[in-house]
mmCIF file of the C-alpha atoms, coordinates in Angstrom:
data_MODEL
# 
_entry.id   MODEL 
# 
loop_
_atom_site.group_PDB 
_atom_site.id 
_atom_site.type_symbol 
_atom_site.label_atom_id 
_atom_site.label_alt_id 
_atom_site.label_comp_id 
_atom_site.label_asym_id 
_atom_site.label_entity_id 
_atom_site.label_seq_id 
_atom_site.pdbx_PDB_ins_code 
_atom_site.Cartn_x 
_atom_site.Cartn_y 
_atom_site.Cartn_z 
_atom_site.occupancy 
_atom_site.B_iso_or_equiv 
_atom_site.pdbx_formal_charge 
_atom_site.auth_seq_id 
_atom_site.auth_comp_id 
_atom_site.auth_asym_id 
_atom_site.auth_atom_id 
_atom_site.pdbx_PDB_model_num 
ATOM 1  C CA . UNK A 1 1  ? 0.000  0.000  0.000   1.00 0.00 ? 1  UNK A CA 1 
ATOM 2  C CA . UNK A 1 2  ? 1.374  3.390  -0.959  1.00 0.00 ? 2  UNK A CA 1 
ATOM 3  C CA . UNK A 1 3  ? 1.143  6.320  1.422   1.00 0.00 ? 3  UNK A CA 1 
ATOM 4  C CA . UNK A 1 4  ? 1.961  10.004 1.178   1.00 0.00 ? 4  UNK A CA 1 
ATOM 5  C CA . UNK A 1 5  ? 4.869  11.589 3.033   1.00 0.00 ? 5  UNK A CA 1 
ATOM 6  C CA . UNK A 1 6  ? 2.479  12.988 5.673   1.00 0.00 ? 6  UNK A CA 1 
ATOM 7  C CA . UNK A 1 7  ? 0.868  9.592  6.315   1.00 0.00 ? 7  UNK A CA 1 
ATOM 8  C CA . UNK A 1 8  ? 4.264  7.870  6.481   1.00 0.00 ? 8  UNK A CA 1 
ATOM 9  C CA . UNK A 1 9  ? 5.583  10.481 8.907   1.00 0.00 ? 9  UNK A CA 1 
ATOM 10 C CA . UNK A 1 10 ? 2.549  9.951  11.129  1.00 0.00 ? 10 UNK A CA 1 
ATOM 11 C CA . UNK A 1 11 ? 2.983  6.152  11.062  1.00 0.00 ? 11 UNK A CA 1 
ATOM 12 C CA . UNK A 1 12 ? 6.703  6.322  11.851  1.00 0.00 ? 12 UNK A CA 1 
ATOM 13 C CA . UNK A 1 13 ? 6.442  9.145  14.376  1.00 0.00 ? 13 UNK A CA 1 
ATOM 14 C CA . UNK A 1 14 ? 8.935  11.307 12.493  1.00 0.00 ? 14 UNK A CA 1 
ATOM 15 C CA . UNK A 1 15 ? 8.732  14.844 11.097  1.00 0.00 ? 15 UNK A CA 1 
ATOM 16 C CA . UNK A 1 16 ? 7.770  15.118 7.431   1.00 0.00 ? 16 UNK A CA 1 
ATOM 17 C CA . UNK A 1 17 ? 11.004 16.976 6.649   1.00 0.00 ? 17 UNK A CA 1 
ATOM 18 C CA . UNK A 1 18 ? 13.015 14.000 7.872   1.00 0.00 ? 18 UNK A CA 1 
ATOM 19 C CA . UNK A 1 19 ? 11.001 11.600 5.703   1.00 0.00 ? 19 UNK A CA 1 
ATOM 20 C CA . UNK A 1 20 ? 11.578 13.795 2.637   1.00 0.00 ? 20 UNK A CA 1 
ATOM 21 C CA . UNK A 1 21 ? 15.309 13.995 3.422   1.00 0.00 ? 21 UNK A CA 1 
ATOM 22 C CA . UNK A 1 22 ? 15.501 10.185 3.725   1.00 0.00 ? 22 UNK A CA 1 
ATOM 23 C CA . UNK A 1 23 ? 13.694 9.833  0.381   1.00 0.00 ? 23 UNK A CA 1 
ATOM 24 C CA . UNK A 1 24 ? 16.146 12.187 -1.338  1.00 0.00 ? 24 UNK A CA 1 
ATOM 25 C CA . UNK A 1 25 ? 19.088 10.364 0.257   1.00 0.00 ? 25 UNK A CA 1 
ATOM 26 C CA . UNK A 1 26 ? 17.734 7.099  -1.160  1.00 0.00 ? 26 UNK A CA 1 
ATOM 27 C CA . UNK A 1 27 ? 17.267 5.478  2.237   1.00 0.00 ? 27 UNK A CA 1 
ATOM 28 C CA . UNK A 1 28 ? 13.489 5.203  1.697   1.00 0.00 ? 28 UNK A CA 1 
ATOM 29 C CA . UNK A 1 29 ? 12.214 3.862  -1.616  1.00 0.00 ? 29 UNK A CA 1 
ATOM 30 C CA . UNK A 1 30 ? 9.502  5.995  -3.162  1.00 0.00 ? 30 UNK A CA 1 
ATOM 31 C CA . UNK A 1 31 ? 7.612  6.802  -6.350  1.00 0.00 ? 31 UNK A CA 1 
ATOM 32 C CA . UNK A 1 32 ? 6.837  10.284 -7.653  1.00 0.00 ? 32 UNK A CA 1 
ATOM 33 C CA . UNK A 1 33 ? 3.464  10.334 -9.438  1.00 0.00 ? 33 UNK A CA 1 
ATOM 34 C CA . UNK A 1 34 ? 3.834  13.828 -10.878 1.00 0.00 ? 34 UNK A CA 1 
ATOM 35 C CA . UNK A 1 35 ? 2.126  15.530 -7.960  1.00 0.00 ? 35 UNK A CA 1 
ATOM 36 C CA . UNK A 1 36 ? 3.386  13.929 -4.774  1.00 0.00 ? 36 UNK A CA 1 
ATOM 37 C CA . UNK A 1 37 ? 5.850  11.440 -3.383  1.00 0.00 ? 37 UNK A CA 1 
ATOM 38 C CA . UNK A 1 38 ? 4.328  8.042  -2.600  1.00 0.00 ? 38 UNK A CA 1 
ATOM 39 C CA . UNK A 1 39 ? 6.042  5.578  -0.286  1.00 0.00 ? 39 UNK A CA 1 
ATOM 40 C CA . UNK A 1 40 ? 5.366  1.846  -0.151  1.00 0.00 ? 40 UNK A CA 1 
ATOM 41 C CA . UNK A 1 41 ? 4.609  1.156  3.513   1.00 0.00 ? 41 UNK A CA 1 
ATOM 42 C CA . UNK A 1 42 ? 5.541  -2.537 3.342   1.00 0.00 ? 42 UNK A CA 1 
ATOM 43 C CA . UNK A 1 43 ? 9.255  -1.638 3.375   1.00 0.00 ? 43 UNK A CA 1 
ATOM 44 C CA . UNK A 1 44 ? 8.908  -0.632 7.037   1.00 0.00 ? 44 UNK A CA 1 
ATOM 45 C CA . UNK A 1 45 ? 7.739  -4.033 8.315   1.00 0.00 ? 45 UNK A CA 1 
ATOM 46 C CA . UNK A 1 46 ? 11.292 -4.986 9.322   1.00 0.00 ? 46 UNK A CA 1 
ATOM 47 C CA . UNK A 1 47 ? 11.709 -1.592 11.011  1.00 0.00 ? 47 UNK A CA 1 
ATOM 48 C CA . UNK A 1 48 ? 8.618  -2.160 13.153  1.00 0.00 ? 48 UNK A CA 1 
ATOM 49 C CA . UNK A 1 49 ? 9.714  -5.715 14.042  1.00 0.00 ? 49 UNK A CA 1 
ATOM 50 C CA . UNK A 1 50 ? 13.144 -4.481 15.139  1.00 0.00 ? 50 UNK A CA 1 
ATOM 51 C CA . UNK A 1 51 ? 11.571 -1.615 17.077  1.00 0.00 ? 51 UNK A CA 1 
ATOM 52 C CA . UNK A 1 52 ? 9.344  -4.028 19.010  1.00 0.00 ? 52 UNK A CA 1 
ATOM 53 C CA . UNK A 1 53 ? 12.296 -6.325 19.736  1.00 0.00 ? 53 UNK A CA 1 
ATOM 54 C CA . UNK A 1 54 ? 14.345 -3.413 21.048  1.00 0.00 ? 54 UNK A CA 1 
ATOM 55 C CA . UNK A 1 55 ? 11.452 -2.258 23.248  1.00 0.00 ? 55 UNK A CA 1 
ATOM 56 C CA . UNK A 1 56 ? 11.184 -5.770 24.722  1.00 0.00 ? 56 UNK A CA 1 
ATOM 57 C CA . UNK A 1 57 ? 14.943 -5.905 25.382  1.00 0.00 ? 57 UNK A CA 1 
ATOM 58 C CA . UNK A 1 58 ? 14.867 -2.518 27.119  1.00 0.00 ? 58 UNK A CA 1 
ATOM 59 C CA . UNK A 1 59 ? 11.965 -3.647 29.293  1.00 0.00 ? 59 UNK A CA 1 
ATOM 60 C CA . UNK A 1 60 ? 13.858 -6.822 30.266  1.00 0.00 ? 60 UNK A CA 1 
ATOM 61 C CA . UNK A 1 61 ? 16.942 -4.739 31.061  1.00 0.00 ? 61 UNK A CA 1 
ATOM 62 C CA . UNK A 1 62 ? 14.903 -2.335 33.231  1.00 0.00 ? 62 UNK A CA 1 
ATOM 63 C CA . UNK A 1 63 ? 13.211 -5.132 35.149  1.00 0.00 ? 63 UNK A CA 1 
ATOM 64 C CA . UNK A 1 64 ? 16.454 -6.998 35.889  1.00 0.00 ? 64 UNK A CA 1 
ATOM 65 C CA . UNK A 1 65 ? 17.577 -6.203 39.452  1.00 0.00 ? 65 UNK A CA 1 
ATOM 66 C CA . UNK A 1 66 ? 21.073 -4.896 40.030  1.00 0.00 ? 66 UNK A CA 1 
ATOM 67 C CA . UNK A 1 67 ? 23.145 -7.577 41.785  1.00 0.00 ? 67 UNK A CA 1 
ATOM 68 C CA . UNK A 1 68 ? 24.797 -6.704 45.059  1.00 0.00 ? 68 UNK A CA 1 
ATOM 69 C CA . UNK A 1 69 ? 28.499 -6.027 44.845  1.00 0.00 ? 69 UNK A CA 1 
ATOM 70 C CA . UNK A 1 70 ? 30.546 -8.459 46.939  1.00 0.00 ? 70 UNK A CA 1 
ATOM 71 C CA . UNK A 1 71 ? 33.121 -5.750 47.721  1.00 0.00 ? 71 UNK A CA 1 
ATOM 72 C CA . UNK A 1 72 ? 30.618 -3.456 49.448  1.00 0.00 ? 72 UNK A CA 1 
ATOM 73 C CA . UNK A 1 73 ? 31.130 -4.944 52.938  1.00 0.00 ? 73 UNK A CA 1 
ATOM 74 C CA . UNK A 1 74 ? 33.655 -2.895 54.855  1.00 0.00 ? 74 UNK A CA 1 
ATOM 75 C CA . UNK A 1 75 ? 35.561 -4.763 57.539  1.00 0.00 ? 75 UNK A CA 1 
ATOM 76 C CA . UNK A 1 76 ? 37.294 -1.844 59.288  1.00 0.00 ? 76 UNK A CA 1 
# 
């Protein structure tokens, strides 16, 4: 499904200017129909999968308790 730059920016949570810059840099594949830039939204499926995996890893990291340091005990 093809979306406009504004719709893609809303889906990705990025400013439209950044989306346009990424299109011009060639980092996002797009089609120009003579009036507007259209972006195939299926190319972001991997991005969303990686984003979810990173969110899960951060949550695991936050919920892991900090182990006690064995050198904390002072024997003076």
